[in-house]
């Protein structure tokens, strides 16, 4: 929660500073001549992820059929582009901060519950196609490599708590289509995929109760495709 408050505060500050900057920057160009002013934008996205669609799901335990649960995702992109080029660059923050307490098929509630979270931060590059479909339509293809963090915690047999947190190198790829309905604002529909191989999840497996019917994972191939709806704010418009 503290992290989200900091992120919200940072985004509001960036939007405020960007709006002041955009008001001050007024490039006068001769009529009919294109302005090559660099574009900066902030994109905020919310959506749903499907960590159980491919890979091992998003559980640190061998849970069988119940890996297909969904998770609410959020993302923040800080990007910059030049009208002279179709390539941009910037930063991506992606997360599902709390996928909720989960119980699994064939496992009693009194035996095990689990709460997981995932965070990912990466520099990324972006290939864009302007005026696609509409004069104000833009397609983005993004890719990056960055830092991933996965956490699993819960309660075993209603009495013994466990917690495991691991970091890894991850990668992301995404495609989005945006319609700029205002010189400063655009609405974006995006499909994002983030992958990370998490190693060393449960090291002290011998310390877990023998009564458990599920086994802990040592490694996890976490693949999270997601569908998001985003709002883009242009600090300097096209």
Short mmCIF file of C-alpha atoms in Angstrom, two decimals:
data_model
loop_
_atom_site.label_atom_id
_atom_site.label_comp_id
_atom_site.label_asym_id
_atom_site.label_seq_id
_atom_site.Cartn_x
_atom_site.Cartn_y
_atom_site.Cartn_z
CA UNK A 1 0.00 0.00 0.00
CA UNK A 2 2.86 2.38 0.82
CA UNK A 3 4.42 1.65 -2.58
CA UNK A 4 1.16 2.43 -4.36
CA UNK A 5 0.76 5.71 -2.48
CA UNK A 6 4.28 6.70 -3.53
CA UNK A 7 3.56 5.75 -7.15
CA UNK A 8 0.31 7.69 -7.22
CA UNK A 9 2.05 10.72 -5.73
CA UNK A 10 4.84 10.45 -8.27
CA UNK A 11 2.41 10.17 -11.17
CA UNK A 12 0.41 13.18 -10.02
CA UNK A 13 3.60 15.19 -9.66
CA UNK A 14 4.75 14.18 -13.13
CA UNK A 15 1.40 15.08 -14.65
CA UNK A 16 1.43 18.47 -12.94
CA UNK A 17 5.01 19.28 -13.93
CA UNK A 18 4.38 17.99 -17.44
CA UNK A 19 1.32 20.18 -17.86
CA UNK A 20 3.27 23.26 -16.75
CA UNK A 21 6.09 22.35 -19.11
CA UNK A 22 3.71 21.78 -21.99
CA UNK A 23 2.13 25.18 -21.41
CA UNK A 24 5.52 26.89 -21.49
CA UNK A 25 6.83 25.09 -24.58
CA UNK A 26 5.35 26.76 -27.62
CA UNK A 27 7.34 26.20 -30.76
CA UNK A 28 6.48 28.60 -33.56
CA UNK A 29 6.96 26.95 -36.91
CA UNK A 30 6.41 28.46 -40.34
CA UNK A 31 3.07 27.44 -41.83
CA UNK A 32 3.21 23.99 -43.43
CA UNK A 33 6.44 23.01 -41.68
CA UNK A 34 6.53 20.02 -39.28
CA UNK A 35 7.61 20.51 -35.66
CA UNK A 36 10.27 18.05 -34.46
CA UNK A 37 9.59 18.60 -30.80
CA UNK A 38 10.25 15.45 -28.72
CA UNK A 39 7.18 13.79 -27.21
CA UNK A 40 6.97 12.59 -23.58
CA UNK A 41 4.06 10.57 -22.29
CA UNK A 42 2.79 8.78 -19.20
CA UNK A 43 0.53 5.76 -19.65
CA UNK A 44 -1.45 4.29 -16.75
CA UNK A 45 -2.99 0.86 -17.33
CA UNK A 46 -5.35 -1.46 -15.46
CA UNK A 47 -6.44 -4.91 -16.52
CA UNK A 48 -6.59 -8.61 -15.85
CA UNK A 49 -3.72 -11.11 -16.07
CA UNK A 50 -3.78 -14.84 -16.72
CA UNK A 51 -0.72 -16.32 -14.97
CA UNK A 52 -2.09 -19.85 -15.24
CA UNK A 53 -2.58 -19.79 -19.01
CA UNK A 54 1.01 -20.88 -19.77
CA UNK A 55 4.03 -21.86 -17.74
CA UNK A 56 3.67 -23.06 -14.14
CA UNK A 57 0.97 -20.68 -12.96
CA UNK A 58 1.65 -18.20 -10.18
CA UNK A 59 1.82 -20.51 -7.17
CA UNK A 60 4.95 -21.49 -5.28
CA UNK A 61 3.35 -24.91 -4.69
CA UNK A 62 2.54 -27.79 -7.02
CA UNK A 63 -1.18 -27.09 -7.09
CA UNK A 64 -2.43 -28.97 -10.13
CA UNK A 65 -5.60 -27.73 -11.82
CA UNK A 66 -6.06 -24.50 -9.89
CA UNK A 67 -3.22 -22.59 -11.53
CA UNK A 68 -5.54 -20.87 -14.01
CA UNK A 69 -6.75 -18.14 -11.69
CA UNK A 70 -6.71 -14.55 -12.86
CA UNK A 71 -5.06 -11.56 -11.24
CA UNK A 72 -5.76 -7.84 -11.49
CA UNK A 73 -2.76 -6.08 -13.04
CA UNK A 74 -1.55 -2.50 -13.22
CA UNK A 75 1.17 -0.82 -15.23
CA UNK A 76 2.89 2.55 -15.60
CA UNK A 77 4.91 3.52 -18.68
CA UNK A 78 7.13 6.59 -19.01
CA UNK A 79 8.09 6.91 -22.67
CA UNK A 80 9.62 9.39 -25.07
CA UNK A 81 9.42 9.57 -28.87
CA UNK A 82 10.64 11.80 -31.66
CA UNK A 83 8.45 12.68 -34.67
CA UNK A 84 11.52 12.00 -36.82
CA UNK A 85 11.71 8.34 -35.78
CA UNK A 86 9.41 5.34 -35.35
CA UNK A 87 11.40 4.11 -32.34
CA UNK A 88 11.01 5.31 -28.76
CA UNK A 89 12.31 4.27 -25.37
CA UNK A 90 11.47 4.54 -21.70
CA UNK A 91 10.53 2.59 -18.56
CA UNK A 92 7.81 0.08 -17.69
CA UNK A 93 6.47 -0.77 -14.22
CA UNK A 94 4.12 -3.78 -14.12
CA UNK A 95 2.54 -5.56 -11.17
CA UNK A 96 -0.18 -7.60 -9.66
CA UNK A 97 0.39 -6.50 -6.05
CA UNK A 98 -1.94 -8.96 -4.34
CA UNK A 99 -3.71 -11.78 -6.13
CA UNK A 100 -5.66 -12.63 -2.98
CA UNK A 101 -5.77 -15.62 -0.68
CA UNK A 102 -6.16 -18.76 -2.78
CA UNK A 103 -7.31 -22.26 -1.97
CA UNK A 104 -6.72 -25.10 -4.36
CA UNK A 105 -8.69 -28.05 -5.70
CA UNK A 106 -8.17 -31.13 -3.59
CA UNK A 107 -6.58 -29.11 -0.78
CA UNK A 108 -8.67 -28.28 2.27
CA UNK A 109 -8.89 -24.67 3.41
CA UNK A 110 -7.58 -25.77 6.78
CA UNK A 111 -4.48 -27.24 5.15
CA UNK A 112 -3.13 -24.43 2.97
CA UNK A 113 -3.82 -20.95 1.68
CA UNK A 114 -1.57 -18.69 -0.35
CA UNK A 115 -1.22 -15.03 -1.28
CA UNK A 116 1.11 -14.06 -4.13
CA UNK A 117 2.40 -10.81 -5.63
CA UNK A 118 4.62 -9.93 -8.57
CA UNK A 119 6.49 -6.74 -9.52
CA UNK A 120 8.47 -5.98 -12.65
CA UNK A 121 10.51 -2.91 -13.67
CA UNK A 122 12.34 -2.63 -16.99
CA UNK A 123 13.76 -0.24 -19.56
CA UNK A 124 12.06 -0.87 -22.87
CA UNK A 125 12.10 0.16 -26.50
CA UNK A 126 9.01 0.81 -28.57
CA UNK A 127 8.25 0.62 -32.27
CA UNK A 128 5.33 2.84 -33.31
CA UNK A 129 3.10 3.17 -36.35
CA UNK A 130 1.28 6.50 -36.59
CA UNK A 131 -2.04 7.20 -38.30
CA UNK A 132 -3.05 3.55 -38.28
CA UNK A 133 -6.74 3.09 -39.00
CA UNK A 134 -7.50 6.70 -38.02
CA UNK A 135 -5.54 9.94 -38.35
CA UNK A 136 -5.18 9.90 -34.54
CA UNK A 137 -4.61 6.13 -34.23
CA UNK A 138 -1.21 4.82 -33.09
CA UNK A 139 0.07 1.25 -32.74
CA UNK A 140 2.87 0.41 -30.30
CA UNK A 141 5.05 -2.70 -30.08
CA UNK A 142 7.14 -2.73 -26.88
CA UNK A 143 9.90 -5.01 -25.58
CA UNK A 144 12.27 -4.90 -22.63
CA UNK A 145 14.40 -6.79 -20.10
CA UNK A 146 14.40 -5.91 -16.42
CA UNK A 147 14.06 -6.79 -12.73
CA UNK A 148 11.31 -9.13 -11.46
CA UNK A 149 10.27 -9.85 -7.87
CA UNK A 150 7.91 -12.63 -6.77
CA UNK A 151 6.51 -13.17 -3.27
CA UNK A 152 4.40 -15.99 -1.86
CA UNK A 153 3.12 -16.18 1.70
CA UNK A 154 0.41 -18.02 3.54
CA UNK A 155 -0.62 -20.32 6.35
CA UNK A 156 -0.09 -24.08 6.60
CA UNK A 157 -2.43 -26.22 8.72
CA UNK A 158 -3.92 -22.99 10.13
CA UNK A 159 -0.94 -22.51 12.43
CA UNK A 160 2.39 -22.34 10.59
CA UNK A 161 3.19 -19.30 8.48
CA UNK A 162 5.56 -19.32 5.55
CA UNK A 163 6.95 -16.57 3.33
CA UNK A 164 9.28 -16.70 0.35
CA UNK A 165 10.51 -13.79 -1.77
CA UNK A 166 12.80 -14.13 -4.79
CA UNK A 167 14.14 -11.82 -7.48
CA UNK A 168 15.10 -12.64 -11.05
CA UNK A 169 15.72 -11.23 -14.51
CA UNK A 170 12.54 -10.98 -16.55
CA UNK A 171 11.48 -9.87 -20.00
CA UNK A 172 8.37 -8.32 -21.50
CA UNK A 173 6.74 -7.83 -24.87
CA UNK A 174 3.50 -6.06 -25.67
CA UNK A 175 1.34 -4.63 -28.42
CA UNK A 176 -1.09 -1.75 -28.01
CA UNK A 177 -3.41 0.41 -30.06
CA UNK A 178 -4.16 3.95 -28.95
CA UNK A 179 -6.65 6.54 -30.09
CA UNK A 180 -5.64 10.11 -29.22
CA UNK A 181 -9.00 11.78 -28.70
CA UNK A 182 -7.34 14.96 -27.40
CA UNK A 183 -3.94 16.64 -28.06
CA UNK A 184 -2.95 15.67 -24.50
CA UNK A 185 -4.92 12.47 -23.92
CA UNK A 186 -5.31 9.06 -25.51
CA UNK A 187 -7.06 5.81 -24.61
CA UNK A 188 -5.11 2.60 -25.14
CA UNK A 189 -5.94 -1.11 -25.38
CA UNK A 190 -2.90 -3.31 -24.77
CA UNK A 191 -1.88 -6.95 -24.60
CA UNK A 192 1.24 -7.43 -22.47
CA UNK A 193 3.28 -10.54 -21.66
CA UNK A 194 5.86 -10.74 -18.88
CA UNK A 195 8.09 -13.76 -18.23
CA UNK A 196 10.49 -14.54 -15.40
CA UNK A 197 12.12 -17.73 -14.17
CA UNK A 198 12.08 -17.67 -10.38
CA UNK A 199 14.67 -19.92 -8.74
CA UNK A 200 15.11 -21.09 -5.15
CA UNK A 201 11.53 -20.52 -4.01
CA UNK A 202 11.49 -22.95 -1.08
CA UNK A 203 14.96 -23.87 0.14
CA UNK A 204 14.17 -25.39 3.54
CA UNK A 205 11.52 -27.85 2.36
CA UNK A 206 12.42 -30.29 5.11
CA UNK A 207 11.02 -27.88 7.67
CA UNK A 208 7.48 -28.04 6.30
CA UNK A 209 4.85 -30.31 7.91
CA UNK A 210 4.68 -33.85 6.60
CA UNK A 211 0.88 -33.69 6.68
CA UNK A 212 0.75 -31.40 3.63
CA UNK A 213 -0.68 -33.05 0.53
CA UNK A 214 1.05 -30.61 -1.87
CA UNK A 215 4.76 -30.12 -2.40
CA UNK A 216 6.64 -26.82 -2.57
CA UNK A 217 8.28 -25.70 -5.81
CA UNK A 218 11.98 -25.01 -6.05
CA UNK A 219 11.68 -23.17 -9.40
CA UNK A 220 8.86 -21.38 -11.16
CA UNK A 221 8.40 -20.42 -14.83
CA UNK A 222 6.11 -17.42 -14.40
CA UNK A 223 4.47 -16.27 -17.62
CA UNK A 224 1.79 -13.59 -17.28
CA UNK A 225 -0.19 -12.49 -20.35
CA UNK A 226 -2.63 -9.68 -19.60
CA UNK A 227 -5.23 -7.48 -21.25
CA UNK A 228 -5.18 -3.85 -20.12
CA UNK A 229 -7.01 -0.61 -20.74
CA UNK A 230 -4.85 2.47 -20.36
CA UNK A 231 -5.00 6.25 -20.35
CA UNK A 232 -2.08 8.17 -21.89
CA UNK A 233 -1.14 11.73 -21.04
CA UNK A 234 1.14 13.62 -23.47
CA UNK A 235 3.39 16.13 -21.73
CA UNK A 236 4.25 17.47 -25.20
CA UNK A 237 1.80 16.44 -27.92
CA UNK A 238 2.60 15.32 -31.45
#
